[in-house]
PDB file of C-alpha atoms in Angstrom:
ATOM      1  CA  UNK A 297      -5.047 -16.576   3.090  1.00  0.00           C
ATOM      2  CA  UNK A 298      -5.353 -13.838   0.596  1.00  0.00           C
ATOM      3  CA  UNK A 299      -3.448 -13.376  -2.886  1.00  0.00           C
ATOM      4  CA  UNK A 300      -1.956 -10.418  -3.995  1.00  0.00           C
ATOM      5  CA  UNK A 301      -1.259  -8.884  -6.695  1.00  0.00           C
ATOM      6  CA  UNK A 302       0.425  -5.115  -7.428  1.00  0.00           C
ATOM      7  CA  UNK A 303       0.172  -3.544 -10.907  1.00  0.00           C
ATOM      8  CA  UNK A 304       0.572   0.030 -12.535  1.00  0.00           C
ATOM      9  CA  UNK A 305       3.963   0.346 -11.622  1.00  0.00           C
ATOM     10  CA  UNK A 306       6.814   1.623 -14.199  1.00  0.00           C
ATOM     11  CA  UNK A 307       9.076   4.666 -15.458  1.00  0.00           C
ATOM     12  CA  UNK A 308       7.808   7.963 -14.543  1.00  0.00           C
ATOM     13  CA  UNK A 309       9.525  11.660 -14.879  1.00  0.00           C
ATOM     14  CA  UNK A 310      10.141  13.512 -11.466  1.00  0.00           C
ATOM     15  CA  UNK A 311       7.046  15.526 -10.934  1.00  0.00           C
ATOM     16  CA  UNK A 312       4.468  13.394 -12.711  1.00  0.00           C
ATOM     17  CA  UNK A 313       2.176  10.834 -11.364  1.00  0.00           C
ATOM     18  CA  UNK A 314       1.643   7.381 -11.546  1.00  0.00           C
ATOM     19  CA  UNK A 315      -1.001   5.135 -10.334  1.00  0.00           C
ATOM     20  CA  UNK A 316      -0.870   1.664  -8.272  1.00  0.00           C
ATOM     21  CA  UNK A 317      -3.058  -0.714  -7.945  1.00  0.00           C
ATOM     22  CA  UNK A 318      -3.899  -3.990  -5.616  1.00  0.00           C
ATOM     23  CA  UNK A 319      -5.948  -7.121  -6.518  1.00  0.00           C
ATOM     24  CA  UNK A 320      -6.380  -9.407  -4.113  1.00  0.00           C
ATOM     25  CA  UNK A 321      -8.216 -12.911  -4.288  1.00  0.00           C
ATOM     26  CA  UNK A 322     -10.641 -13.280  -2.066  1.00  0.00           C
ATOM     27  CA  UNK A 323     -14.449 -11.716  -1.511  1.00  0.00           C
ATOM     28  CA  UNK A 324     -13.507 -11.277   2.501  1.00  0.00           C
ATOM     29  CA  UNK A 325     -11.361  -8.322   1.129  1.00  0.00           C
ATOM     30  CA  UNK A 326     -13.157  -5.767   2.865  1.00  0.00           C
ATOM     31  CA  UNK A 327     -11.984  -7.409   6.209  1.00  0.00           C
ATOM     32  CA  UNK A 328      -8.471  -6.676   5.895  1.00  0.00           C
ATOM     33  CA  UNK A 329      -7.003  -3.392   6.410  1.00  0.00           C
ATOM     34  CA  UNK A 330      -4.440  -2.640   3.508  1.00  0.00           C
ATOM     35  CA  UNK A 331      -1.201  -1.186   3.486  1.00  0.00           C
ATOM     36  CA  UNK A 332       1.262   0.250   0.989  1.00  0.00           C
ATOM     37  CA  UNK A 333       5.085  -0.051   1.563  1.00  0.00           C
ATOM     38  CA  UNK A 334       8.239   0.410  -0.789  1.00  0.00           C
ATOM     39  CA  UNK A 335      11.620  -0.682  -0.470  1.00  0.00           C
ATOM     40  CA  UNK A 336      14.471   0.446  -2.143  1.00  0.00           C
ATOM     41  CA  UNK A 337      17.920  -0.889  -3.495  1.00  0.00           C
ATOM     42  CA  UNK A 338      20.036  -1.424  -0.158  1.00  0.00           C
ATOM     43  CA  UNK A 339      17.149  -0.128   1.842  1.00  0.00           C
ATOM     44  CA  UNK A 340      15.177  -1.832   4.437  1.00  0.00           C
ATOM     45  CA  UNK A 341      11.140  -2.290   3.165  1.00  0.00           C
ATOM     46  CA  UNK A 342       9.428   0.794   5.008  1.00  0.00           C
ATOM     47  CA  UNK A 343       6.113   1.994   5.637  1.00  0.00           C
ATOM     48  CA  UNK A 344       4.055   4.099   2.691  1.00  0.00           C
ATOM     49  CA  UNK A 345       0.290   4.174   3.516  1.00  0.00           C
ATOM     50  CA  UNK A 346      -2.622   2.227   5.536  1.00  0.00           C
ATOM     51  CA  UNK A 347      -6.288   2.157   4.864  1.00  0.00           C
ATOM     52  CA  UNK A 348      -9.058   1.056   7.093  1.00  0.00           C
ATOM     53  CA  UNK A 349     -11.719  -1.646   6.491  1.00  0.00           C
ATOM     54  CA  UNK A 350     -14.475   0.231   4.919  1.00  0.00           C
ATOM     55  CA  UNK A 351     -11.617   3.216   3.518  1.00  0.00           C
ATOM     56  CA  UNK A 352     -12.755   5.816   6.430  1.00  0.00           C
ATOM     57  CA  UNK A 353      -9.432   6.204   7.768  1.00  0.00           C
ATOM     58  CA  UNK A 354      -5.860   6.569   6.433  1.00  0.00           C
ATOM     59  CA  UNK A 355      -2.674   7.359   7.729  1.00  0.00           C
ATOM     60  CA  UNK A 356       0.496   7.512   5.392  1.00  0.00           C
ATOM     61  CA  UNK A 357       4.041   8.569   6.037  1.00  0.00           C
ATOM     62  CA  UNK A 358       5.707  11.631   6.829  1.00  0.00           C
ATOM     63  CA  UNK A 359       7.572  11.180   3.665  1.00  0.00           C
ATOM     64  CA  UNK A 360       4.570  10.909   0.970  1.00  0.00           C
ATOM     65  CA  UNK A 361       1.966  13.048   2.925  1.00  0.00           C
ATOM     66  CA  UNK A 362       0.106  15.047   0.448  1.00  0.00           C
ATOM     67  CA  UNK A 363       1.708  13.333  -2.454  1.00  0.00           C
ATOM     68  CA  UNK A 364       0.045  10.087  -2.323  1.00  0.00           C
ATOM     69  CA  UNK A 365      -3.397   8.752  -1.729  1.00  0.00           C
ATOM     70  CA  UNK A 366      -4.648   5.579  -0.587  1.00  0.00           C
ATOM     71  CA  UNK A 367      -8.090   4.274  -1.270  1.00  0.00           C
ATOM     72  CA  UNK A 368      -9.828   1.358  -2.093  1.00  0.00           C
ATOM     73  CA  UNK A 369     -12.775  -0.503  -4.006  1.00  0.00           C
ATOM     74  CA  UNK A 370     -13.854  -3.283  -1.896  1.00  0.00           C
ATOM     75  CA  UNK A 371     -16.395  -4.272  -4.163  1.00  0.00           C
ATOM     76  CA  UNK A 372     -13.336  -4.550  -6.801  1.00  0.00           C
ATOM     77  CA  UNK A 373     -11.863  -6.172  -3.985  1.00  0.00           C
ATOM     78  CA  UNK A 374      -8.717  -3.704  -4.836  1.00  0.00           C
ATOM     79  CA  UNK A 375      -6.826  -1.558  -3.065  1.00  0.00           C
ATOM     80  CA  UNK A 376      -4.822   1.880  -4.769  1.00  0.00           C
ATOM     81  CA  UNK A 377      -1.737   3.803  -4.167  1.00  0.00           C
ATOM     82  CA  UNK A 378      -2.509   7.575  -6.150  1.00  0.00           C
ATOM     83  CA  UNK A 379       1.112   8.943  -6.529  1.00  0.00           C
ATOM     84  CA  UNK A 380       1.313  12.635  -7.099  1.00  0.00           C
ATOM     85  CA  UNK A 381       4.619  15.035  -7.538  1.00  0.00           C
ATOM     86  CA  UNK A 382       6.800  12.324  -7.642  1.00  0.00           C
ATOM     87  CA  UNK A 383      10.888  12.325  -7.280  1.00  0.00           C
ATOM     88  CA  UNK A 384      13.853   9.971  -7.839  1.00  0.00           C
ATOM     89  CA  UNK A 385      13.811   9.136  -3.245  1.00  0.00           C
ATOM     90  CA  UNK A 386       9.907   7.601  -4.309  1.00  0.00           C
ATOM     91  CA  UNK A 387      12.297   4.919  -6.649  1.00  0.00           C
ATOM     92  CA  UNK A 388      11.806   1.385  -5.117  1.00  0.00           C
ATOM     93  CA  UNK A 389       9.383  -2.111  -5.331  1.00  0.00           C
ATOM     94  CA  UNK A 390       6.260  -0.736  -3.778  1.00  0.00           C
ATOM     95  CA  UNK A 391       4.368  -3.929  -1.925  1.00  0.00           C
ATOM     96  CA  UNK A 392       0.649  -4.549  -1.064  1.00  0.00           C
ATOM     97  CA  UNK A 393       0.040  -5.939   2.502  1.00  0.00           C
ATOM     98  CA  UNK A 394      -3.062  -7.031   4.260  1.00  0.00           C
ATOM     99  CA  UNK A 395      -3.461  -7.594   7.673  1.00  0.00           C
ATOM    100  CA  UNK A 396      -7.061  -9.888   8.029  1.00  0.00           C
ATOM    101  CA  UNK A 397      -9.806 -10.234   9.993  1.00  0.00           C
ATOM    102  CA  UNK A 398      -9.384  -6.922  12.667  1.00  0.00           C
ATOM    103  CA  UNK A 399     -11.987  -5.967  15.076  1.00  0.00           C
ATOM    104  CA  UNK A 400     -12.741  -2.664  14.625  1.00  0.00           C
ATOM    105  CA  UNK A 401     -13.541  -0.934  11.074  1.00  0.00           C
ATOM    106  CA  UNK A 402     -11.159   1.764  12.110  1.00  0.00           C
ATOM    107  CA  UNK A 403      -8.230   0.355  12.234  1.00  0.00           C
ATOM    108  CA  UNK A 404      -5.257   1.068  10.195  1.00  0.00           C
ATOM    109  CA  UNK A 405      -1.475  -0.285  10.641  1.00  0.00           C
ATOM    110  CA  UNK A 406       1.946   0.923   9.424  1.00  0.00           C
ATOM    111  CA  UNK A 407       4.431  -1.748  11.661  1.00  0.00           C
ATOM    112  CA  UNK A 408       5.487  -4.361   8.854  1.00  0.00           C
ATOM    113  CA  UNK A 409       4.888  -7.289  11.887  1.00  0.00           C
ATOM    114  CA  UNK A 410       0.746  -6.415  11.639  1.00  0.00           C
ATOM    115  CA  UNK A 411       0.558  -7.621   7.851  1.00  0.00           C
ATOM    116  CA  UNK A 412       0.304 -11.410   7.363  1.00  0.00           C
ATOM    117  CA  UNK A 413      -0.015 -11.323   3.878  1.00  0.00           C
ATOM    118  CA  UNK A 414       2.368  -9.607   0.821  1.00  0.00           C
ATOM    119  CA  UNK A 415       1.952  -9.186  -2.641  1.00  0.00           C
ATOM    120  CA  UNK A 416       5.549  -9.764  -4.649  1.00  0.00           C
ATOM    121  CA  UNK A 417       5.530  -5.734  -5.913  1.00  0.00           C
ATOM    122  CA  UNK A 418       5.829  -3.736  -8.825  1.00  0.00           C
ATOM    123  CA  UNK A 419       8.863  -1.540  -9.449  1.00  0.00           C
ATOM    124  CA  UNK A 420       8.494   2.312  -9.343  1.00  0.00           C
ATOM    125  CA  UNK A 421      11.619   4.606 -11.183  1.00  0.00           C
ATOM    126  CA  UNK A 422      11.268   7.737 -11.150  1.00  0.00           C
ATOM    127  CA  UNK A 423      13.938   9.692 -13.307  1.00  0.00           C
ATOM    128  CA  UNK A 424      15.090  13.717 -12.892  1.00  0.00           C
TER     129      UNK A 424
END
């Protein structure tokens, strides 16, 4: 139902920063809880980051914690992937996901099967 679109990726030095970001198409954004995930050559797409409805609650995995930041701009009707301190393992297509119309504002998801909607990614390399 909703269109996605990831920008901002690129080529980035280990321990700089780059920033993504995540249109989508729709003015409903702000019912669908967001998620970040990344996948890399010969890899299996995994998990990255979640954010809630209204952007009160995140969750993000063990891997990026305190590297990268989620948040979004519902008004914008974007969602953003802050990465910090980055290293040649953060090198993969890093894919938007929504998961529409939850219940509670709270909610956040990192299982791939909870997002019904993908953007087609943006490539992250990150050289040493």
């Amino acid at each position: 139902q909703v269109q996605l679109v990831e920008s901002g990726g690129g080529l980035v030095q280990a321990g700089g920063s780059l920033g993504l970001s995540c249109a989508a198409s729709r003015h409903t954004f702000s019912n669908y809880v967001m998620g970040w995930f990344r996948q890399a050559p010969g890899k299996e797409r995994v998990f990255v980051a979640t954010i809630s409805r209204s952007g009160g609650n995140t969750y993000y995995a063990d891997s990026v914690k305190g590297r990268f930041s989620i948040s979004r701009d519902n008004a914008k009707n974007t969602v953003y992937l802050q990465m910090n301190s980055l290293n040649p393992e953060d090198t993969a297509v890093y894919y938007c996901a929504a998961a529409g119309y939850v219940a509670s504002d709270s909610v956040i998801y990192w299982h791939r099967e909870r997002y019904n909607n993908w953007g087609l990614g943006t490539q992250v390399t990150v050289s040493s």
